[in-house]
Short mmCIF file of C-alpha atoms and ligand atoms in Angstrom, two decimals:
data_model
loop_
_atom_site.label_atom_id
_atom_site.label_comp_id
_atom_site.label_asym_id
_atom_site.label_seq_id
_atom_site.Cartn_x
_atom_site.Cartn_y
_atom_site.Cartn_z
CA MET L 122 21.36 16.92 8.62
CA ASN L 123 23.18 13.90 7.17
CA THR L 124 20.68 11.33 5.60
CA GLN L 125 22.70 8.46 7.03
CA HIS L 126 22.44 9.90 10.63
CA GLU L 127 18.77 10.78 10.77
CA ARG L 128 17.31 8.58 13.57
CA ILE L 129 13.96 6.81 12.39
CA SER L 130 11.34 5.57 14.81
CA ILE L 131 8.81 3.02 13.42
CA LEU L 132 5.42 2.70 14.96
CA GLY L 133 3.96 -0.65 14.28
CA LEU L 134 5.49 -4.01 13.89
CA GLY L 135 3.10 -5.93 11.82
CA ALA L 136 4.38 -7.62 8.73
CA MET L 137 4.89 -4.39 6.88
CA GLY L 138 6.26 -2.19 9.93
CA HIS L 139 8.81 -5.19 10.53
CA ALA L 140 9.89 -5.15 6.76
CA LEU L 141 10.37 -1.35 6.80
CA ALA L 142 12.47 -1.53 10.11
CA SER L 143 14.57 -4.41 8.54
CA ALA L 144 15.26 -2.68 5.37
CA LEU L 145 16.39 0.62 7.21
CA LEU L 146 18.54 -1.39 9.56
CA GLU L 147 20.06 -3.19 6.57
CA ALA L 148 20.92 0.31 5.16
CA GLY L 149 22.73 1.24 8.39
CA ARG L 150 19.99 3.57 9.61
CA GLU L 151 19.58 4.19 13.40
CA VAL L 152 16.14 2.67 14.08
CA THR L 153 13.95 2.68 17.12
CA VAL L 154 10.81 0.43 17.00
CA TRP L 155 7.40 0.45 18.94
CA ASN L 156 4.52 -2.05 18.89
CA ARG L 157 1.30 -1.85 20.70
CA THR L 158 1.79 -5.58 21.69
CA PRO L 159 5.25 -5.90 23.16
CA GLY L 160 7.66 -8.74 22.23
CA LYS L 161 7.64 -8.23 18.47
CA ALA L 162 11.15 -6.61 18.20
CA GLY L 163 13.49 -9.40 19.08
CA GLU L 164 15.22 -9.96 15.79
CA LEU L 165 15.25 -6.35 14.94
CA VAL L 166 16.85 -5.56 18.34
CA ALA L 167 19.38 -8.20 17.62
CA ARG L 168 20.31 -6.33 14.55
CA GLY L 169 20.73 -3.09 16.29
CA ALA L 170 17.25 -1.56 16.75
CA ARG L 171 16.15 0.04 19.89
CA ASP L 172 12.90 -1.31 21.36
CA ALA L 173 10.87 1.76 22.83
CA LEU L 174 8.50 0.81 25.63
CA SER L 175 6.15 3.65 24.73
CA VAL L 176 4.95 5.70 21.90
CA GLU L 177 6.50 8.79 23.65
CA GLU L 178 9.81 7.19 23.94
CA ALA L 179 9.84 6.22 20.28
CA ILE L 180 8.94 9.63 19.03
CA GLU L 181 11.47 11.29 21.29
CA ALA L 182 14.23 8.84 19.84
CA GLY L 183 13.61 9.73 16.13
CA ASP L 184 14.21 12.63 14.00
CA LEU L 185 11.40 11.30 11.99
CA THR L 186 8.57 9.00 12.91
CA VAL L 187 6.97 6.44 10.61
CA ALA L 188 3.62 5.02 11.42
CA CYS L 189 2.65 1.71 9.75
CA LEU L 190 -0.41 0.51 11.62
CA LEU L 191 -3.51 -1.42 10.71
CA ASP L 192 -5.77 1.64 9.63
CA ASP L 193 -6.52 5.26 10.22
CA ALA L 194 -8.21 4.53 13.54
CA SER L 195 -5.06 2.73 14.93
CA VAL L 196 -3.00 5.76 13.83
CA ARG L 197 -5.29 8.18 15.86
CA ASP L 198 -5.51 5.79 18.84
CA THR L 199 -1.64 5.81 18.90
CA LEU L 200 -1.01 9.56 18.31
CA ALA L 201 -3.95 11.17 20.16
CA PRO L 202 -2.62 10.62 23.60
CA VAL L 203 0.85 12.19 22.58
CA ALA L 204 -0.52 14.97 20.73
CA ARG L 205 1.08 17.53 22.71
CA GLN L 206 4.60 16.07 22.12
CA LEU L 207 4.08 16.22 18.24
CA THR L 208 5.03 20.08 17.85
CA ASP L 209 7.97 20.24 15.39
CA GLU L 210 7.99 16.42 15.03
CA THR L 211 8.08 14.93 11.53
CA ILE L 212 5.50 12.17 11.09
CA VAL L 213 5.21 9.96 8.04
CA ASN L 214 2.05 7.98 7.94
CA LEU L 215 2.50 4.80 5.78
CA THR L 216 -0.82 3.30 6.90
CA SER L 217 -3.33 2.66 4.13
CA GLY L 218 -6.37 4.69 4.30
CA SER L 219 -8.86 6.74 2.34
CA VAL L 220 -8.26 10.16 0.78
CA ARG L 221 -10.45 11.84 3.32
CA GLN L 222 -8.68 10.21 6.19
CA ALA L 223 -5.27 11.36 5.05
CA ARG L 224 -6.57 14.90 4.50
CA GLU L 225 -8.20 14.91 8.06
CA LEU L 226 -5.07 13.41 9.72
CA ALA L 227 -2.90 16.11 8.01
CA GLY L 228 -5.24 18.77 9.28
CA TRP L 229 -5.13 17.27 12.82
CA LEU L 230 -1.51 16.99 12.79
CA LYS L 231 -0.85 20.55 11.39
CA GLU L 232 -2.90 21.72 14.42
CA SER L 233 -0.58 19.86 16.63
CA GLY L 234 2.35 21.53 15.16
CA ALA L 235 3.77 18.59 13.27
CA ARG L 236 5.30 18.23 9.96
CA PHE L 237 3.50 15.59 8.06
CA LEU L 238 3.60 13.58 5.07
CA ALA L 239 1.14 10.89 4.04
CA GLY L 240 2.26 7.87 2.19
CA GLY L 241 1.30 4.67 0.46
CA ILE L 242 3.56 1.59 0.17
CA MET L 243 3.57 0.09 -3.34
CA ALA L 244 5.27 -3.19 -2.16
CA VAL L 245 4.49 -6.16 -0.07
CA PRO L 246 6.70 -7.19 2.90
CA PRO L 247 9.00 -9.40 0.99
CA THR L 248 9.54 -6.84 -1.80
CA VAL L 249 10.16 -3.73 0.58
CA GLY L 250 13.57 -2.43 -0.24
CA THR L 251 13.87 -4.46 -3.42
CA GLU L 252 14.06 -3.13 -7.04
CA GLY L 253 10.76 -2.18 -8.14
CA ALA L 254 9.30 -1.29 -4.73
CA PHE L 255 8.16 2.35 -4.45
CA ILE L 256 6.48 4.55 -1.94
CA LEU L 257 4.06 7.28 -2.77
CA TYR L 258 4.15 10.47 -0.66
CA SER L 259 2.03 13.59 -0.49
CA GLY L 260 2.01 16.60 1.53
CA ALA L 261 4.59 19.35 2.14
CA ARG L 262 7.19 19.27 -0.60
CA ASP L 263 10.08 20.48 1.74
CA VAL L 264 9.32 17.50 4.15
CA PHE L 265 9.37 15.22 1.14
CA ASP L 266 12.72 16.45 -0.06
CA ARG L 267 14.13 15.93 3.40
CA ILE L 268 12.78 12.47 4.08
CA ALA L 269 12.97 10.96 0.73
CA PRO L 270 16.67 10.21 0.88
CA VAL L 271 16.33 9.02 4.57
CA LEU L 272 13.54 6.60 3.67
CA GLY L 273 14.92 5.57 0.29
CA PRO L 274 16.11 2.21 1.43
CA ILE L 275 12.45 0.97 1.87
CA GLY L 276 11.58 1.77 -1.72
CA LEU L 277 11.92 4.51 -4.47
CA PRO L 278 10.24 7.67 -3.29
CA HIS L 279 7.58 8.86 -5.54
CA TRP L 280 6.11 12.44 -4.99
CA ALA L 281 2.29 12.42 -5.57
CA GLY L 282 1.66 16.20 -4.86
CA GLU L 283 0.99 18.72 -2.07
CA ASP L 284 -2.42 17.50 -1.35
CA PRO L 285 -2.06 15.07 1.51
CA GLY L 286 -4.79 12.84 0.16
CA PHE L 287 -2.98 12.10 -3.15
CA ALA L 288 -0.73 9.41 -2.00
CA ALA L 289 -3.86 7.61 -0.72
CA LEU L 290 -5.66 8.50 -3.82
CA TYR L 291 -3.08 6.82 -6.05
CA ASP L 292 -2.51 4.00 -3.74
CA MET L 293 -6.30 3.05 -3.70
CA ALA L 294 -6.75 3.57 -7.44
CA ALA L 295 -3.64 1.32 -8.14
CA LEU L 296 -4.95 -1.24 -5.66
CA SER L 297 -8.39 -1.15 -7.57
CA GLY L 298 -6.37 -1.87 -10.83
CA MET L 299 -4.64 -4.83 -9.04
CA TYR L 300 -7.77 -6.36 -7.61
CA GLY L 301 -9.68 -5.87 -10.93
CA MET L 302 -6.79 -7.78 -12.50
CA GLY L 303 -7.17 -10.34 -9.86
CA ALA L 304 -10.94 -10.53 -10.36
CA GLY L 305 -10.33 -11.15 -14.08
CA ALA L 306 -7.73 -13.89 -13.29
CA ASP L 307 -10.18 -15.51 -10.86
CA HIS L 308 -12.94 -15.47 -13.48
CA ALA L 309 -10.57 -16.87 -16.11
CA VAL L 310 -9.54 -19.89 -13.91
CA ALA L 311 -13.24 -20.32 -12.85
CA LEU L 312 -14.10 -20.83 -16.46
CA VAL L 313 -11.38 -23.13 -17.22
CA HIS L 314 -12.14 -25.22 -13.94
CA ALA L 315 -15.90 -25.26 -14.77
CA GLU L 316 -15.19 -26.76 -18.25
CA GLY L 317 -12.77 -29.35 -16.89
CA GLY L 318 -9.47 -27.67 -18.05
CA ASN L 319 -6.11 -28.09 -16.07
CA VAL L 320 -6.10 -24.75 -14.19
CA GLU L 321 -2.41 -24.81 -13.18
CA THR L 322 -1.30 -25.52 -16.78
CA PHE L 323 -3.59 -22.73 -17.91
CA LYS L 324 -2.41 -20.29 -15.54
CA ARG L 325 1.26 -21.00 -16.25
CA GLU L 326 1.16 -21.47 -20.12
CA VAL L 327 -1.65 -19.21 -21.06
CA LEU L 328 -2.92 -16.64 -18.54
CA ARG L 329 0.35 -15.44 -17.25
CA PRO L 330 2.05 -14.89 -20.65
CA TRP L 331 -1.23 -13.35 -21.96
CA MET L 332 -1.69 -10.88 -19.30
CA GLU L 333 2.12 -9.93 -19.24
CA GLN L 334 1.69 -9.26 -22.93
CA MET L 335 -1.53 -7.07 -22.44
CA LEU L 336 -0.48 -5.23 -19.35
CA ALA L 337 0.95 -2.25 -21.01
CA ILE L 338 -1.94 -1.98 -23.62
CA THR L 339 -4.58 -2.36 -20.83
CA VAL L 340 -2.99 0.26 -18.60
CA ASP L 341 -2.50 2.67 -21.42
CA GLY L 342 -6.12 2.05 -22.73
CA ALA L 343 -7.81 2.86 -19.36
CA ASP L 344 -10.19 5.62 -19.99
CA VAL L 345 -12.87 7.62 -18.16
CA SER L 346 -14.61 8.71 -21.31
CA GLU L 347 -17.61 6.69 -22.93
CA SER L 348 -16.08 6.95 -26.43
CA VAL L 349 -13.77 4.24 -27.99
CA PRO L 350 -11.16 5.12 -30.30
CA ASP L 351 -11.54 3.68 -33.84
CA GLU L 352 -8.09 1.70 -33.66
CA TYR L 353 -9.58 -0.41 -30.90
CA ASN L 354 -12.25 -1.68 -33.50
CA PRO L 355 -15.29 -1.62 -31.30
CA ALA L 356 -17.15 -4.06 -33.40
CA MET L 357 -14.56 -6.67 -33.05
CA GLN L 358 -14.24 -5.85 -29.26
CA ALA L 359 -18.00 -6.06 -28.94
CA THR L 360 -18.11 -9.51 -30.35
CA GLY L 361 -15.16 -10.60 -28.26
CA LEU L 362 -17.05 -9.60 -25.02
CA GLU L 363 -20.10 -11.31 -26.11
CA ASN L 364 -18.16 -14.49 -26.73
CA ILE L 365 -16.72 -14.14 -23.14
CA LEU L 366 -20.33 -13.72 -21.79
CA SER L 367 -21.57 -16.86 -23.87
CA ALA L 368 -18.70 -18.98 -22.66
CA SER L 369 -19.42 -17.82 -19.08
CA GLY L 370 -23.14 -18.72 -19.38
CA GLU L 371 -22.29 -21.99 -20.96
CA ALA L 372 -19.93 -22.85 -18.08
CA GLY L 373 -22.31 -21.53 -15.46
CA VAL L 374 -19.74 -18.97 -14.26
CA PRO L 375 -21.08 -15.39 -13.49
CA ALA L 376 -19.41 -12.99 -15.70
CA ASP L 377 -19.69 -10.17 -13.06
CA LEU L 378 -16.30 -8.83 -12.33
CA ALA L 379 -17.62 -6.64 -9.60
CA GLY L 380 -19.10 -9.81 -8.24
CA HIS L 381 -15.58 -11.30 -8.10
CA LEU L 382 -14.40 -8.27 -6.15
CA ARG L 383 -17.23 -8.81 -3.72
CA ALA L 384 -16.41 -12.57 -3.40
CA SER L 385 -12.88 -11.81 -2.63
CA LEU L 386 -13.94 -9.40 0.06
CA TRP L 387 -16.20 -12.07 1.72
CA ARG L 388 -13.52 -14.58 1.33
CA MET L 389 -11.20 -12.19 3.40
CA ARG L 390 -13.82 -11.41 5.93
CA ARG L 391 -14.58 -15.13 6.39
CA ALA L 392 -10.86 -15.60 7.00
CA VAL L 393 -10.65 -12.76 9.48
CA ALA L 394 -13.93 -14.13 11.33
CA ALA L 395 -12.25 -17.59 11.47
CA GLY L 396 -9.11 -15.99 13.30
N1 NAP T 455 1.22 -6.23 4.21
C1 NAP T 455 1.06 -5.84 2.95
O1 NAP T 455 1.08 -6.52 1.99
C2 NAP T 455 0.95 -4.31 2.81
C3 NAP T 455 1.18 -3.77 1.53
C4 NAP T 455 1.07 -2.42 1.41
C5 NAP T 455 0.55 -1.52 2.44
N2 NAP T 455 0.28 -2.27 3.65
C6 NAP T 455 -0.25 -1.37 4.74
O2 NAP T 455 0.65 -1.32 5.84
C7 NAP T 455 -0.14 -1.23 7.08
C8 NAP T 455 0.32 -2.28 8.04
O3 NAP T 455 0.00 -3.58 7.37
P1 NAP T 455 0.71 -4.93 8.01
O4 NAP T 455 0.65 -5.87 6.86
O5 NAP T 455 1.84 -4.57 8.78
O6 NAP T 455 -0.54 -5.24 9.00
P2 NAP T 455 -0.50 -6.36 10.21
O7 NAP T 455 0.48 -7.22 10.06
O8 NAP T 455 -1.78 -6.72 10.44
O9 NAP T 455 -0.14 -5.30 11.52
C9 NAP T 455 -0.91 -4.42 11.96
C10 NAP T 455 -0.29 -3.46 12.92
O10 NAP T 455 -1.05 -2.49 13.45
C11 NAP T 455 -1.00 -2.53 14.85
N3 NAP T 455 -2.22 -2.05 15.44
C12 NAP T 455 -3.49 -2.51 15.12
N4 NAP T 455 -4.40 -1.89 15.74
C13 NAP T 455 -3.87 -0.97 16.45
C14 NAP T 455 -4.26 0.08 17.48
N5 NAP T 455 -5.60 0.28 17.74
N6 NAP T 455 -3.33 0.83 18.04
C15 NAP T 455 -2.10 0.54 17.85
N7 NAP T 455 -1.58 -0.50 16.93
C16 NAP T 455 -2.41 -1.07 16.35
C17 NAP T 455 -0.71 -3.99 15.25
O11 NAP T 455 -0.21 -4.07 16.53
P3 NAP T 455 -0.36 -5.44 17.36
O12 NAP T 455 0.85 -6.21 17.10
O13 NAP T 455 -0.46 -4.77 18.85
O14 NAP T 455 -1.63 -5.96 17.03
C18 NAP T 455 0.42 -4.22 14.20
O15 NAP T 455 1.62 -3.59 14.66
C19 NAP T 455 -1.62 -1.29 6.67
O16 NAP T 455 -2.21 -0.02 6.52
C20 NAP T 455 -1.67 -1.96 5.23
O17 NAP T 455 -2.77 -1.72 4.39
C21 NAP T 455 0.44 -3.53 3.84
#
């Protein structure tokens, strides 16, 4: 089938689902959208999208269906009632989740007779469809080969392997790297703030250029082994790390990066609880 003419249905019009639909419409694709809470498709409909009244209608309207919902449970909630309609349908799940969830969803959809691809979106809504955005996919290679050009406008398709869990694996691992970087930046800013430095100037003039300079070295140097290569000069690195711990102690800032991750989690949870 001609890539340009494949009809795409999007389940979920949160910030990300909306951005996906928008990028596909922009590329001239035929798009149908569905959202649990009605009334979110207005601007997309004005640009040519069809607003489906039910999940059944959305799946029926598309040659392939993309789910972009909150979590694994919401995907199950949405697809379980229409399980019998899924035979021979192509389902691409771009909802974030765990490796196990992706594998189990793949198993369940296979039993339902659907063709399935799991995915992970390496973009945020404003960067969907822009240069640098890429999408991880894993599952059946023939399904990937077919849908990659169709969904190309949302981000560069990246094949992560036949194991349906691998898109989630790479997604979560990459996010872990990102949050770790964020935890490091939070710690750096906390140190500067605690000692009376100007946080904004520090971020702009020191932290950002430094992290940009060190990004490739940090990623290339990531390792699971306990040993440290000689060229890393372990003695010098040990002294550097001791200095960071001393500076943190003097400033009264806990130098526990995992603690920063937990603090971020609690901050997000407090925001959710506050509505
Ligand atoms: N936003 C990002 O920066 C980003 C980046 C990469 C990946 N992602 C992933 O993309 C997915 C969607 O994120 P988002 O930013 O669009 O989230 P969001 O704005 O919170 O939207 C969540 C969507 O899920 C729907 N939903 C929630 N529970 C549901 C249920 N039980 N049944 C059916 N629909 C349900 C919501 O419908 P209602 O409108 O009815 O509530 C809404 O359409 C997530 O898995 C997220 O991890 C997001």
